[in-house]
Amino acid sequence: MKTPYKNIYEVLKLNRFIVLAVIVMAMSATLVSSIISYRMYDKSLKGAFAIGKNGEVIPLQWVAEKENLQVEALEHLRLFHTYFYGLDATNFEGNIEKALWLGNSTVDNVYRQKKADGVYNRLMQYSLVQKVISIHSEVDLSAEPYPFKTVTVFQINRGSVIDTYELVTTGALIRLEKRNFPKNTHGLLITDYFEKTLKKVNYETR
């Protein structure tokens, strides 16, 4: 006997096929969208920062990171040495904290040794002002970690007497996976930090 209705099993089978096809297409579309989104995000991270005229990092501008690595490395070293050696009784805690974000445990070790030697206590006790006059760094970018040498000239104002010193420091720079705004904007870290030589100089004749 014929019936105008299709076999119920054939209907269910067709419906199941349609549902599975829709699910597969949706998953494929989601996967493709995710891959495209990730590639765009990864590409944006590699070029979403620009270097300003004074070496500062400006986010959300497209630049080639490798072309600016030297500028960023020199600015990172300038910031570190300015914070670490430009001190007075009112700012040394804040400056030291900023400097420690720019280096690893070797920087912290130098800080702790200075603290143990009473450097910061004398700064507070006698209201000394340690002012950075100039910073000159050389960085070898041929291979990471990037070795550097920095010559920092600073003055210690003792009121009636101002002494000038030349400090030579060495170490290496490594790149971090992520930048930290505003604590480590260049995404670099100082390692193997060492105060090589310190001598008193006559700044006026330099």
CSV table of C-alpha atoms in Angstrom, one decimal:
chain,number,residue,atom,x,y,z
A,1,MET,CA,0.0,0.0,0.0
A,2,LYS,CA,1.5,3.4,-1.0
A,3,THR,CA,1.5,6.4,1.3
A,4,PRO,CA,2.1,10.1,0.5
A,5,TYR,CA,4.5,10.3,3.4
A,6,LYS,CA,8.2,9.4,3.1
A,7,ASN,CA,9.7,6.8,5.2
A,8,ILE,CA,10.4,8.4,8.6
A,9,TYR,CA,13.9,6.9,8.7
A,10,GLU,CA,14.8,8.5,5.4
A,11,VAL,CA,13.6,11.9,6.8
A,12,LEU,CA,15.7,11.5,10.0
A,13,LYS,CA,18.7,10.5,8.0
A,14,LEU,CA,18.4,13.5,5.7
A,15,ASN,CA,18.0,15.9,8.7
A,16,ARG,CA,21.0,14.4,10.4
A,17,PHE,CA,23.1,14.9,7.3
A,18,ILE,CA,22.0,18.5,7.1
A,19,VAL,CA,22.8,19.2,10.7
A,20,LEU,CA,26.3,17.6,10.5
A,21,ALA,CA,27.0,19.6,7.3
A,22,VAL,CA,26.0,22.9,9.0
A,23,ILE,CA,28.2,22.0,12.1
A,24,VAL,CA,31.2,21.2,9.9
A,25,MET,CA,30.9,24.4,7.9
A,26,ALA,CA,30.5,26.5,11.0
A,27,MET,CA,33.6,24.9,12.6
A,28,SER,CA,35.6,25.4,9.4
A,29,ALA,CA,34.6,29.1,9.2
A,30,THR,CA,35.5,29.6,12.9
A,31,LEU,CA,38.9,27.9,12.4
A,32,VAL,CA,39.7,30.0,9.3
A,33,SER,CA,38.6,33.2,11.1
A,34,SER,CA,40.8,32.4,14.1
A,35,ILE,CA,43.9,31.7,12.0
A,36,ILE,CA,43.4,35.0,10.1
A,37,SER,CA,42.8,36.9,13.3
A,38,TYR,CA,45.9,35.5,15.0
A,39,ARG,CA,48.1,36.3,12.0
A,40,MET,CA,46.8,39.9,11.9
A,41,TYR,CA,47.4,40.2,15.7
A,42,ASP,CA,50.9,38.7,15.5
A,43,LYS,CA,51.8,41.0,12.7
A,44,SER,CA,50.5,44.1,14.6
A,45,LEU,CA,52.6,43.2,17.6
A,46,LYS,CA,55.7,43.1,15.5
A,47,GLY,CA,55.1,46.6,14.2
A,48,ALA,CA,52.8,48.5,16.6
A,49,PHE,CA,55.4,50.8,18.1
A,50,ALA,CA,57.3,53.8,16.8
A,51,ILE,CA,60.4,55.6,18.0
A,52,GLY,CA,60.0,59.3,18.7
A,53,LYS,CA,62.6,62.0,18.1
A,54,ASN,CA,64.0,61.7,21.6
A,55,GLY,CA,64.1,57.9,21.6
A,56,GLU,CA,60.8,57.3,23.4
A,57,VAL,CA,58.5,54.5,22.4
A,58,ILE,CA,55.1,55.6,20.9
A,59,PRO,CA,52.6,52.7,20.8
A,60,LEU,CA,50.2,52.0,17.9
A,61,GLN,CA,52.4,53.2,15.0
A,62,TRP,CA,53.6,50.8,12.4
A,63,VAL,CA,57.4,50.5,12.2
A,64,ALA,CA,60.0,47.8,11.4
A,65,GLU,CA,61.3,46.7,14.8
A,66,LYS,CA,64.7,45.6,13.6
A,67,GLU,CA,65.5,49.0,12.0
A,68,ASN,CA,64.9,50.7,15.4
A,69,LEU,CA,66.6,48.1,17.6
A,70,GLN,CA,69.8,50.2,18.0
A,71,VAL,CA,67.8,53.4,18.9
A,72,GLU,CA,65.8,51.4,21.4
A,73,ALA,CA,68.8,49.8,22.9
A,74,LEU,CA,70.7,53.1,23.4
A,75,GLU,CA,67.6,54.7,24.8
A,76,HIS,CA,67.1,51.8,27.2
A,77,LEU,CA,70.6,52.2,28.5
A,78,ARG,CA,70.2,55.9,28.7
A,79,LEU,CA,67.1,55.5,30.8
A,80,PHE,CA,68.7,52.9,33.1
A,81,HIS,CA,71.8,54.9,33.8
A,82,THR,CA,69.9,58.1,34.3
A,83,TYR,CA,67.6,56.4,36.9
A,84,PHE,CA,70.3,54.4,38.6
A,85,TYR,CA,72.9,57.2,39.0
A,86,GLY,CA,70.8,60.4,38.9
A,87,LEU,CA,69.9,60.5,42.5
A,88,ASP,CA,69.1,62.8,45.4
A,89,ALA,CA,67.5,62.5,48.8
A,90,THR,CA,64.0,63.0,47.4
A,91,ASN,CA,63.9,60.8,44.4
A,92,PHE,CA,66.4,57.9,44.9
A,93,GLU,CA,63.8,55.3,45.9
A,94,GLY,CA,61.5,56.0,42.9
A,95,ASN,CA,64.5,56.1,40.5
A,96,ILE,CA,66.0,52.9,41.8
A,97,GLU,CA,62.6,51.2,41.4
A,98,LYS,CA,62.4,52.3,37.8
A,99,ALA,CA,65.9,51.2,37.1
A,100,LEU,CA,65.4,47.7,38.5
A,101,TRP,CA,62.6,47.2,36.0
A,102,LEU,CA,65.2,47.6,33.2
A,103,GLY,CA,67.6,44.9,34.4
A,104,ASN,CA,67.8,41.4,35.9
A,105,SER,CA,69.2,40.1,39.1
A,106,THR,CA,72.7,41.3,38.3
A,107,VAL,CA,71.4,44.9,38.5
A,108,ASP,CA,69.7,44.1,41.7
A,109,ASN,CA,72.9,42.7,43.1
A,110,VAL,CA,74.8,45.9,42.4
A,111,TYR,CA,72.0,47.9,44.1
A,112,ARG,CA,72.1,45.6,47.1
A,113,GLN,CA,75.9,46.0,47.4
A,114,LYS,CA,75.6,49.8,47.2
A,115,LYS,CA,73.0,49.7,49.8
A,116,ALA,CA,75.1,47.5,52.1
A,117,ASP,CA,78.1,49.9,51.6
A,118,GLY,CA,75.9,52.8,52.8
A,119,VAL,CA,75.8,54.7,49.6
A,120,TYR,CA,72.1,55.6,49.9
A,121,ASN,CA,72.3,56.3,53.6
A,122,ARG,CA,75.0,58.9,53.0
A,123,LEU,CA,72.9,60.4,50.2
A,124,MET,CA,70.0,60.8,52.7
A,125,GLN,CA,72.2,61.9,55.7
A,126,TYR,CA,74.1,64.6,53.9
A,127,SER,CA,71.4,65.6,51.4
A,128,LEU,CA,73.8,64.9,48.5
A,129,VAL,CA,72.8,65.4,44.9
A,130,GLN,CA,74.1,63.0,42.3
A,131,LYS,CA,73.5,64.4,38.8
A,132,VAL,CA,74.2,62.6,35.5
A,133,ILE,CA,76.0,64.8,33.0
A,134,SER,CA,76.5,62.6,30.0
A,135,ILE,CA,75.9,59.0,28.9
A,136,HIS,CA,77.6,57.3,26.0
A,137,SER,CA,76.8,53.7,25.1
A,138,GLU,CA,78.1,51.3,22.5
A,139,VAL,CA,76.1,48.2,21.7
A,140,ASP,CA,77.0,45.2,19.5
A,141,LEU,CA,73.8,44.1,17.8
A,142,SER,CA,75.3,41.3,15.7
A,143,ALA,CA,74.0,38.5,18.0
A,144,GLU,CA,71.7,38.3,21.1
A,145,PRO,CA,72.5,38.8,23.9
A,146,TYR,CA,73.8,42.2,22.8
A,147,PRO,CA,76.9,43.2,24.7
A,148,PHE,CA,77.3,46.9,25.6
A,149,LYS,CA,79.7,49.3,27.2
A,150,THR,CA,78.5,52.6,28.7
A,151,VAL,CA,80.5,55.6,29.9
A,152,THR,CA,78.5,57.7,32.4
A,153,VAL,CA,79.8,61.0,33.7
A,154,PHE,CA,78.1,62.2,36.9
A,155,GLN,CA,78.6,64.9,39.5
A,156,ILE,CA,78.1,64.7,43.3
A,157,ASN,CA,77.1,68.0,44.8
A,158,ARG,CA,78.2,68.3,48.4
A,159,GLY,CA,77.1,71.9,48.8
A,160,SER,CA,80.4,73.8,48.6
A,161,VAL,CA,82.2,71.1,46.7
A,162,ILE,CA,81.2,69.4,43.4
A,163,ASP,CA,83.1,66.3,42.4
A,164,THR,CA,82.9,64.7,38.9
A,165,TYR,CA,83.3,61.0,38.2
A,166,GLU,CA,83.5,58.8,35.1
A,167,LEU,CA,82.0,55.4,35.5
A,168,VAL,CA,82.4,52.6,32.9
A,169,THR,CA,79.8,49.8,33.0
A,170,THR,CA,79.4,46.7,30.9
A,171,GLY,CA,76.7,44.0,30.4
A,172,ALA,CA,74.4,42.7,27.7
A,173,LEU,CA,70.9,43.2,26.5
A,174,ILE,CA,68.2,40.6,25.8
A,175,ARG,CA,64.8,41.1,24.2
A,176,LEU,CA,61.7,40.3,26.2
A,177,GLU,CA,58.6,38.6,24.7
A,178,LYS,CA,56.4,41.6,25.7
A,179,ARG,CA,56.9,45.2,26.4
A,180,ASN,CA,55.6,46.6,29.7
A,181,PHE,CA,54.1,50.1,29.5
A,182,PRO,CA,55.3,52.2,31.2
A,183,LYS,CA,57.8,50.3,33.3
A,184,ASN,CA,59.8,48.7,30.5
A,185,THR,CA,58.6,50.3,27.2
A,186,HIS,CA,61.5,49.0,25.0
A,187,GLY,CA,61.1,45.4,25.9
A,188,LEU,CA,64.8,44.9,26.7
A,189,LEU,CA,66.5,43.7,29.8
A,190,ILE,CA,70.0,44.3,31.1
A,191,THR,CA,72.0,41.2,32.1
A,192,ASP,CA,75.5,40.5,33.3
A,193,TYR,CA,75.7,44.1,34.7
A,194,PHE,CA,79.0,45.2,36.1
A,195,GLU,CA,80.6,48.4,37.2
A,196,LYS,CA,84.0,48.1,35.6
A,197,THR,CA,85.8,51.3,36.6
A,198,LEU,CA,85.1,54.5,38.5
A,199,LYS,CA,87.5,57.5,38.5
A,200,LYS,CA,87.4,61.1,39.5
A,201,VAL,CA,87.8,63.5,36.5
A,202,ASN,CA,88.1,67.2,35.8
A,203,TYR,CA,84.9,67.7,33.8
A,204,GLU,CA,85.8,71.2,32.6
A,205,THR,CA,88.8,69.8,30.7
A,206,ARG,CA,87.0,66.9,29.0
